[in-house]
Tab-separated table of C-alpha atoms (C1' of nucleotides) in Angstrom:
chain	number	residue	atom	x	y	z
O	1	MET	CA	17.868	-11.070	-3.779
O	2	GLY	CA	14.878	-13.286	-4.425
O	3	ARG	CA	14.607	-15.274	-1.260
O	4	ALA	CA	11.633	-17.602	-1.482
O	5	SER	CA	8.704	-16.589	0.656
O	6	CYS	CA	8.037	-18.808	3.641
O	7	CYS	CA	4.497	-19.212	2.347
O	8	ASP	CA	5.523	-20.410	-1.102
O	9	LYS	CA	5.610	-24.043	-0.031
O	10	VAL	CA	3.038	-26.392	-1.484
O	11	GLY	CA	0.229	-27.088	0.931
O	12	VAL	CA	0.588	-23.900	2.905
O	13	LYS	CA	-2.747	-22.147	3.063
O	14	LYS	CA	-3.116	-18.413	2.462
O	15	GLY	CA	-5.953	-15.970	2.723
O	16	PRO	CA	-8.564	-15.321	5.387
O	17	TRP	CA	-8.522	-17.419	8.523
O	18	THR	CA	-11.460	-19.663	9.331
O	19	PRO	CA	-12.960	-19.899	12.829
O	20	GLU	CA	-11.626	-23.452	13.015
O	21	GLU	CA	-8.078	-22.272	12.320
O	22	ASP	CA	-8.448	-19.508	14.873
O	23	ARG	CA	-9.608	-22.012	17.481
O	24	LYS	CA	-6.646	-24.305	16.800
O	25	LEU	CA	-4.186	-21.437	17.099
O	26	ILE	CA	-5.733	-20.100	20.303
O	27	ASP	CA	-5.859	-23.563	21.862
O	28	TYR	CA	-2.225	-24.227	21.059
O	29	ILE	CA	-0.942	-20.909	22.372
O	30	GLN	CA	-3.025	-21.182	25.519
O	31	LYS	CA	-1.432	-24.559	26.217
O	32	HIS	CA	2.138	-23.959	25.056
O	33	GLY	CA	2.543	-20.205	24.893
O	34	GLN	CA	3.599	-18.159	21.894
O	35	GLY	CA	6.940	-18.290	20.166
O	36	SER	CA	8.708	-20.823	17.941
O	37	TRP	CA	6.471	-19.710	15.145
O	38	ARG	CA	8.327	-21.789	12.627
O	39	THR	CA	7.298	-25.060	14.224
O	40	LEU	CA	4.013	-23.894	15.692
O	41	PRO	CA	1.786	-24.542	12.647
O	42	LYS	CA	2.765	-28.173	12.413
O	43	LYS	CA	2.358	-28.767	16.126
O	44	ALA	CA	-0.964	-26.957	16.172
O	45	GLY	CA	-2.258	-28.835	13.149
O	46	LEU	CA	-2.441	-25.772	10.945
O	47	ALA	CA	-1.622	-25.668	7.228
O	48	ARG	CA	-0.209	-22.163	7.606
O	49	CYS	CA	3.266	-20.707	7.693
O	50	GLY	CA	4.616	-19.515	11.021
O	51	LYS	CA	4.612	-15.948	9.907
O	52	SER	CA	0.928	-16.068	9.107
O	53	CYS	CA	0.211	-17.580	12.535
O	54	ARG	CA	2.211	-14.894	14.304
O	55	LEU	CA	0.429	-12.129	12.424
O	56	ARG	CA	-2.975	-13.637	13.096
O	57	TRP	CA	-2.207	-13.934	16.788
O	58	THR	CA	-0.594	-10.532	17.323
O	59	ASN	CA	-3.029	-8.572	15.194
O	60	TYR	CA	-6.305	-10.303	15.889
O	61	LEU	CA	-6.481	-13.173	18.357
O	62	ARG	CA	-4.432	-11.839	21.259
O	63	PRO	CA	-6.758	-11.564	24.275
O	64	ASP	CA	-5.564	-8.100	25.290
O	65	ILE	CA	-6.416	-6.492	21.986
O	66	LYS	CA	-8.744	-3.531	22.179
O	67	ARG	CA	-11.239	-3.562	19.321
O	68	GLY	CA	-13.359	-0.740	18.018
O	69	ARG	CA	-12.877	2.862	17.091
O	70	PHE	CA	-9.908	4.883	18.247
O	71	SER	CA	-10.738	7.402	20.935
O	72	PHE	CA	-9.824	11.028	20.491
O	73	GLU	CA	-7.126	10.627	23.120
O	74	GLU	CA	-5.614	7.738	21.192
O	75	GLU	CA	-5.857	9.652	17.927
O	76	GLU	CA	-4.017	12.665	19.292
O	77	ALA	CA	-1.427	10.393	20.871
O	78	ILE	CA	-0.839	8.722	17.523
O	79	ILE	CA	-0.369	12.059	15.796
O	80	GLN	CA	2.021	13.331	18.437
O	81	LEU	CA	4.001	10.110	18.469
O	82	HIS	CA	4.124	9.989	14.695
O	83	SER	CA	5.499	13.523	14.599
O	84	VAL	CA	8.309	12.303	16.843
O	85	LEU	CA	8.853	8.722	15.715
O	86	GLY	CA	7.709	8.724	12.120
O	87	ASN	CA	6.422	5.455	10.706
O	88	LYS	CA	7.671	3.418	13.649
O	89	TRP	CA	4.315	1.763	14.099
O	90	SER	CA	5.501	-0.850	16.548
O	91	LYS	CA	6.954	1.826	18.823
O	92	ILE	CA	3.765	3.857	18.573
O	93	ALA	CA	1.729	0.746	19.322
O	94	ALA	CA	3.867	0.076	22.390
O	95	CYS	CA	2.568	3.332	23.841
O	96	LEU	CA	-1.065	2.483	23.170
O	97	PRO	CA	-2.069	-0.576	25.172
O	98	GLY	CA	-4.341	-2.950	23.321
O	99	ARG	CA	-3.632	-1.499	19.901
O	100	THR	CA	-1.540	-3.260	17.295
O	101	ASP	CA	0.969	-1.685	14.973
O	102	ASN	CA	-1.047	-2.923	12.015
O	103	GLU	CA	-4.233	-1.340	13.335
O	104	ILE	CA	-2.523	1.972	14.011
O	105	LYS	CA	-0.856	1.908	10.610
O	106	ASN	CA	-4.164	1.245	8.897
O	107	TYR	CA	-5.888	3.975	10.881
O	108	TRP	CA	-3.149	6.418	10.024
O	109	ASN	CA	-3.230	5.654	6.323
O	110	THR	CA	-7.011	5.627	5.998
O	111	CYS	CA	-8.113	8.390	8.344
O	112	ILE	CA	-5.500	10.571	9.979
O	113	ARG	CA	-3.282	10.999	6.966
O	114	LYS	CA	-6.146	12.137	4.790
O	115	ARG	CA	-7.418	14.496	7.451
O	116	LEU	CA	-4.022	16.118	7.856
O	117	LEU	CA	-3.808	16.546	4.100
O	118	ARG	CA	-7.229	18.183	4.077
O	119	MET	CA	-6.005	20.533	6.780
O	120	GLY	CA	-3.025	21.450	4.671
O	121	ILE	CA	-0.525	19.620	6.854
O	122	ASP	CA	2.085	17.385	5.376
O	123	PRO	CA	1.545	14.029	7.154
O	124	VAL	CA	5.196	13.130	6.739
O	125	THR	CA	6.833	16.253	8.098
O	126	HIS	CA	3.876	17.526	10.176
O	127	THR	CA	4.485	20.971	8.772
O	128	PRO	CA	1.966	23.116	6.903
O	129	ARG	CA	1.866	22.939	3.173
O	130	LEU	CA	1.952	26.690	2.736
O	131	ASP	CA	1.884	26.362	-1.026
O	132	LEU	CA	-1.644	25.021	-0.802
O	133	LEU	CA	-3.019	27.525	1.638
O	134	ASP	CA	-4.932	30.623	0.709
O	135	LEU	CA	-4.173	31.780	4.212
O	136	SER	CA	-0.570	32.318	3.360
O	137	SER	CA	-1.465	34.737	0.638
O	138	LEU	CA	-3.960	36.357	2.969
O	139	LEU	CA	-1.233	36.792	5.537
O	140	ALA	CA	1.186	38.074	2.994
O	141	SER	CA	-1.195	40.701	1.690
O	142	SER	CA	-2.144	41.662	5.207
O	143	LEU	CA	1.404	42.044	6.354
O	144	CYS	CA	2.438	43.971	3.312
O	145	ASN	CA	-0.481	46.339	3.770
O	146	PRO	CA	-0.540	47.683	7.348
O	147	GLU	CA	-3.863	49.421	6.807
O	148	SER	CA	-5.640	46.102	6.344
O	149	GLN	CA	-4.139	44.155	9.153
O	150	PHE	CA	-5.120	40.541	9.512
O	151	ASP	CA	-7.218	40.317	12.621
O	152	PHE	CA	-6.063	37.293	14.594
O	153	SER	CA	-8.224	38.172	17.550
O	154	ARG	CA	-11.320	37.423	15.484
O	155	LEU	CA	-10.101	33.876	15.240
O	156	LEU	CA	-10.222	33.525	18.992
O	157	ILE	CA	-13.942	33.985	19.315
O	158	GLY	CA	-16.924	32.124	18.023
O	159	PRO	CA	-18.514	28.728	18.595
O	160	GLU	CA	-15.216	26.889	18.749
O	161	THR	CA	-12.558	29.154	20.068
O	162	LEU	CA	-8.931	28.367	20.341
O	163	ALA	CA	-9.622	27.980	24.029
O	164	ASN	CA	-6.255	26.549	24.780
O	165	SER	CA	-3.692	28.449	26.705
O	166	HIS	CA	-0.983	26.937	24.583
O	167	GLN	CA	-2.610	28.068	21.374
O	168	LEU	CA	-3.562	31.397	22.890
O	169	LYS	CA	0.016	31.946	23.882
O	170	MET	CA	1.111	31.242	20.375
O	171	ALA	CA	-1.582	33.536	19.029
O	172	THR	CA	-0.414	36.253	21.382
O	173	ASP	CA	3.106	35.758	20.237
O	174	LEU	CA	1.938	35.968	16.693
O	175	LEU	CA	0.013	39.166	17.388
O	176	SER	CA	3.115	40.843	18.702
O	177	SER	CA	5.103	39.324	15.912
O	178	GLN	CA	2.667	40.817	13.444
O	179	ARG	CA	3.601	44.207	14.738
O	180	GLN	CA	7.277	43.493	14.895
O	181	SER	CA	8.223	41.365	12.004
O	182	SER	CA	6.364	39.558	9.284
O	183	ASN	CA	9.222	37.138	8.974
O	184	ILE	CA	8.883	36.011	12.565
O	185	LEU	CA	5.162	35.548	12.088
O	186	CYS	CA	5.551	33.332	9.075
O	187	GLN	CA	8.209	31.338	10.842
O	188	GLY	CA	5.959	30.853	13.847
O	189	LEU	CA	3.179	29.526	11.682
O	190	GLN	CA	5.475	27.178	9.880
O	191	GLU	CA	6.710	25.789	13.162
O	192	GLN	CA	3.203	25.300	14.492
O	193	PRO	CA	1.224	23.542	11.780
O	194	TYR	CA	-1.726	22.793	14.033
O	195	LEU	CA	-2.122	26.429	14.956
O	196	LEU	CA	-1.987	27.359	11.331
O	197	ALA	CA	-4.586	24.740	10.546
O	198	SER	CA	-6.728	26.052	13.393
O	199	LEU	CA	-6.439	29.555	12.095
O	200	GLN	CA	-7.323	28.379	8.641
O	201	GLU	CA	-10.357	26.489	9.825
O	202	GLN	CA	-11.537	29.394	11.962
O	203	GLN	CA	-11.109	31.748	9.061
O	204	LEU	CA	-12.946	29.419	6.717
O	205	ARG	CA	-15.770	29.029	9.223
O	206	LEU	CA	-16.076	32.777	9.646
O	207	SER	CA	-16.055	33.198	5.910
O	208	SER	CA	-18.782	30.617	5.446
O	209	GLN	CA	-20.848	32.194	8.218
O	210	GLN	CA	-20.571	35.535	6.530
O	211	LEU	CA	-21.582	34.005	3.239
O	212	SER	CA	-24.557	32.147	4.690
O	213	THR	CA	-25.904	35.074	6.649
O	214	CYS	CA	-24.766	37.755	4.250
O	215	THR	CA	-23.876	39.835	7.312
O	216	LEU	CA	-20.622	40.715	8.871
O	217	PRO	CA	-20.160	39.410	12.382
O	218	ASN	CA	-20.314	42.144	14.933
O	219	GLU	CA	-18.572	40.433	17.778
O	220	PRO	CA	-16.390	42.151	20.335
O	221	PHE	CA	-12.700	41.708	19.947
O	222	ILE	CA	-11.100	39.555	22.543
O	223	ASP	CA	-9.446	41.443	25.353
O	224	GLU	CA	-5.749	41.521	24.736
O	225	ALA	CA	-5.230	41.350	28.508
O	226	LEU	CA	-6.858	37.936	28.347
O	227	LEU	CA	-4.389	36.931	25.737
O	228	MET	CA	-1.525	38.125	27.868
O	229	GLN	CA	-3.037	36.236	30.796
O	230	ALA	CA	-3.086	33.122	28.690
O	231	SER	CA	0.420	33.818	27.633
O	232	ALA	CA	1.439	33.781	31.262
O	233	GLY	CA	-0.296	30.456	31.733
O	234	GLN	CA	-3.095	31.919	33.857
O	235	PHE	CA	-5.925	31.466	31.404
O	236	GLN	CA	-8.846	29.574	32.889
O	237	PRO	CA	-11.451	28.516	30.389
O	238	ALA	CA	-15.111	28.394	31.269
O	239	THR	CA	-15.711	25.202	33.179
O	240	ASP	CA	-19.042	24.567	31.536
O	241	SER	CA	-17.615	24.815	28.078
O	242	ASN	CA	-17.894	21.684	26.028
O	243	HIS	CA	-15.018	22.956	24.016
O	244	TRP	CA	-12.580	22.535	26.839
O	245	THR	CA	-12.380	18.892	27.594
O	246	SER	CA	-9.558	17.748	29.758
O	247	VAL	CA	-7.992	14.933	27.837
O	248	SER	CA	-6.844	12.188	30.118
O	249	TYR	CA	-3.768	10.351	29.050
O	250	GLN	CA	-3.666	8.358	32.218
O	251	SER	CA	-5.155	5.430	30.381
O	252	LEU	CA	-2.191	5.396	28.077
O	253	ASP	CA	1.000	3.572	28.718
O	254	PRO	CA	3.254	5.509	31.134
O	255	SER	CA	6.101	5.095	28.710
O	256	PHE	CA	4.187	7.289	26.303
O	257	THR	CA	4.255	10.288	28.620
O	258	GLN	CA	7.873	9.618	29.395
O	259	LEU	CA	8.751	9.379	25.727
O	260	VAL	CA	6.999	12.607	24.855
O	261	THR	CA	8.550	14.402	27.792
O	262	GLU	CA	12.001	13.245	26.844
O	263	THR	CA	11.431	14.221	23.265
O	264	SER	CA	10.098	17.629	24.205
O	265	ASN	CA	13.224	18.260	26.196
O	266	LEU	CA	15.226	17.546	23.112
O	267	ILE	CA	13.141	19.870	20.988
O	268	SER	CA	12.880	22.684	23.494
O	269	THR	CA	16.530	23.445	23.753
O	270	ASP	CA	16.486	27.223	23.654
O	271	GLY	CA	13.583	27.907	25.947
O	272	GLN	CA	11.561	29.165	23.001
O	273	GLY	CA	10.282	25.844	21.835
O	274	TYR	CA	6.861	24.632	22.883
O	275	ASN	CA	6.746	21.755	25.289
O	276	LEU	CA	5.125	18.746	23.693
O	277	THR	CA	3.797	17.678	27.042
O	278	SER	CA	1.556	20.700	27.058
O	279	LEU	CA	0.020	19.479	23.848
O	280	LEU	CA	-1.260	16.480	25.729
O	281	SER	CA	-3.887	18.731	27.222
O	282	THR	CA	-5.050	19.949	23.864
O	283	PRO	CA	-8.772	20.644	24.125
O	284	ALA	CA	-11.224	18.519	22.238
O	285	SER	CA	-12.003	21.550	20.153
O	286	SER	CA	-8.573	21.555	18.661
O	287	SER	CA	-8.313	21.724	14.945
O	288	LEU	CA	-7.624	18.035	14.757
O	289	ASN	CA	-10.919	17.178	16.290
O	290	SER	CA	-13.028	19.839	14.732
O	291	SER	CA	-12.854	18.277	11.341
O	292	SER	CA	-13.748	14.833	12.548
O	293	THR	CA	-17.173	13.671	13.494
O	294	TYR	CA	-17.039	11.934	16.810
O	295	THR	CA	-19.978	11.100	18.952
O	296	ASN	CA	-19.155	9.653	22.341
O	297	GLY	CA	-15.872	8.475	21.013
O	298	ASN	CA	-17.358	6.822	17.980
O	299	GLN	CA	-16.563	8.258	14.635
O	300	LEU	CA	-19.521	8.618	12.343
O	301	LYS	CA	-19.249	7.746	8.734
R	1	DA	C1'	-31.946	-2.556	-9.259
R	2	DA	C1'	-27.445	-2.337	-11.181
R	3	DC	C1'	-23.220	-0.405	-11.550
R	4	DT	C1'	-19.150	2.242	-9.960
R	5	DA	C1'	-16.089	4.518	-6.879
R	6	DG	C1'	-14.512	4.994	-2.385
R	7	DT	C1'	-13.298	3.149	2.127
R	8	DG	C1'	-11.631	0.143	5.829
R	9	DC	C1'	-9.150	-3.582	7.270
R	10	DA	C1'	-7.111	-8.276	7.351
R	11	DA	C1'	-3.496	-10.482	5.396
R	12	DC	C1'	0.622	-10.935	2.580
R	13	DC	C1'	5.330	-9.758	1.067
R	14	DG	C1'	10.055	-8.405	1.268
R	15	DC	C1'	13.614	-6.759	3.861
R	16	DG	C1'	16.737	-6.059	7.785
R	17	DA	C1'	18.076	-7.251	12.449
R	18	DA	C1'	18.860	-10.570	15.846
R	19	DA	C1'	19.897	-15.091	17.278
R	20	DG	C1'	21.941	-19.500	16.774
R	21	DC	C1'	25.452	-22.478	15.121
W	1	DC	C1'	33.743	-14.384	12.079
W	2	DG	C1'	30.628	-15.778	8.671
W	3	DC	C1'	26.676	-18.258	7.326
W	4	DT	C1'	21.885	-19.709	8.092
W	5	DT	C1'	17.597	-19.411	10.321
W	6	DT	C1'	14.090	-16.998	12.649
W	7	DC	C1'	11.599	-13.061	13.948
W	8	DG	C1'	9.607	-8.576	13.577
W	9	DC	C1'	8.618	-4.403	11.081
W	10	DG	C1'	6.830	-1.408	7.499
W	11	DG	C1'	4.797	-1.187	2.979
W	12	DT	C1'	1.453	-2.950	-0.003
W	13	DT	C1'	-2.367	-5.645	-1.769
W	14	DG	C1'	-6.875	-7.661	-2.164
W	15	DC	C1'	-11.413	-8.036	-0.898
W	16	DA	C1'	-15.737	-7.047	1.438
W	17	DC	C1'	-18.688	-3.485	2.395
W	18	DT	C1'	-20.936	1.056	1.716
W	19	DA	C1'	-22.408	5.209	-0.530
W	20	DG	C1'	-23.445	7.567	-4.541
W	21	DT	C1'	-25.343	7.777	-9.193
DNA sequence: AACTAGTGCAACCGCGAAAGC
DNA sequence: CGCTTTCGCGGTTGCACTAGT
């Protein structure tokens, strides 16, 4: 098509904004409000195009912008919303007060996307990349050889358990599936990429522990009754456990909860699907957090 | 100390949708 | 109804900073 850019005009400045330009833009908007971006630069005495002014204001100068690192709650919200909305950054941003679409997009592309890839999850489809996982072959060999059954219960113990009733329920389902049908098991894992990633991480951690200590762990197997209890939604984690942190989404925009609830209703049509709303209470020890290094909400480099 | 590679983020660009005429 | 203008969104780029060698 080749439409000329609005910034191609002679005399229109590009590049980083100076404090003086910022001050002019803020002063003008405080006096006259935002909008009419086309004419704003001239009126405000700025040698910028309207588009550049709008971007500068919405992404940086707006007074209600929240600066600093994303909290874990925000990070999980972004992932959940992205799994539903895709790259609709403005819609995602609308659910996270104080965050801009540009900021969320950058954070996704620089941090979350890479982390999901490391975990073997396709960041586009939010499904596991089974082709890249050794676990899949481990499962396959286990399922094909009943005498060397893959022990899922071992994954539920240790320093960072899957202490989440939702995940425990899925694990329980998978345990019974293991006995019933290998096909169902594989399907369950494919539908729950985060569980698969959790399992993978737990297995890797156990493997590394075994390697470092050169001893096999001699831990008791988790009581299957506990699993069934969790399956029935009665599981109560230890209250003093740091691994069970109630994630508060009350600070998020109410429309976020509504959106997720509505979406979960769409997904859970046959009563078998997992309610997305329940994922909002994912413990801080979930697989998504375990691979990140957060200290008091600040991510360490 | 100098160089290189990796990372994070502000800003730009092009396109499509909405609004105005 | 069609054309033009304006706005907003998503993808991409460029640069400053940091870590590693």
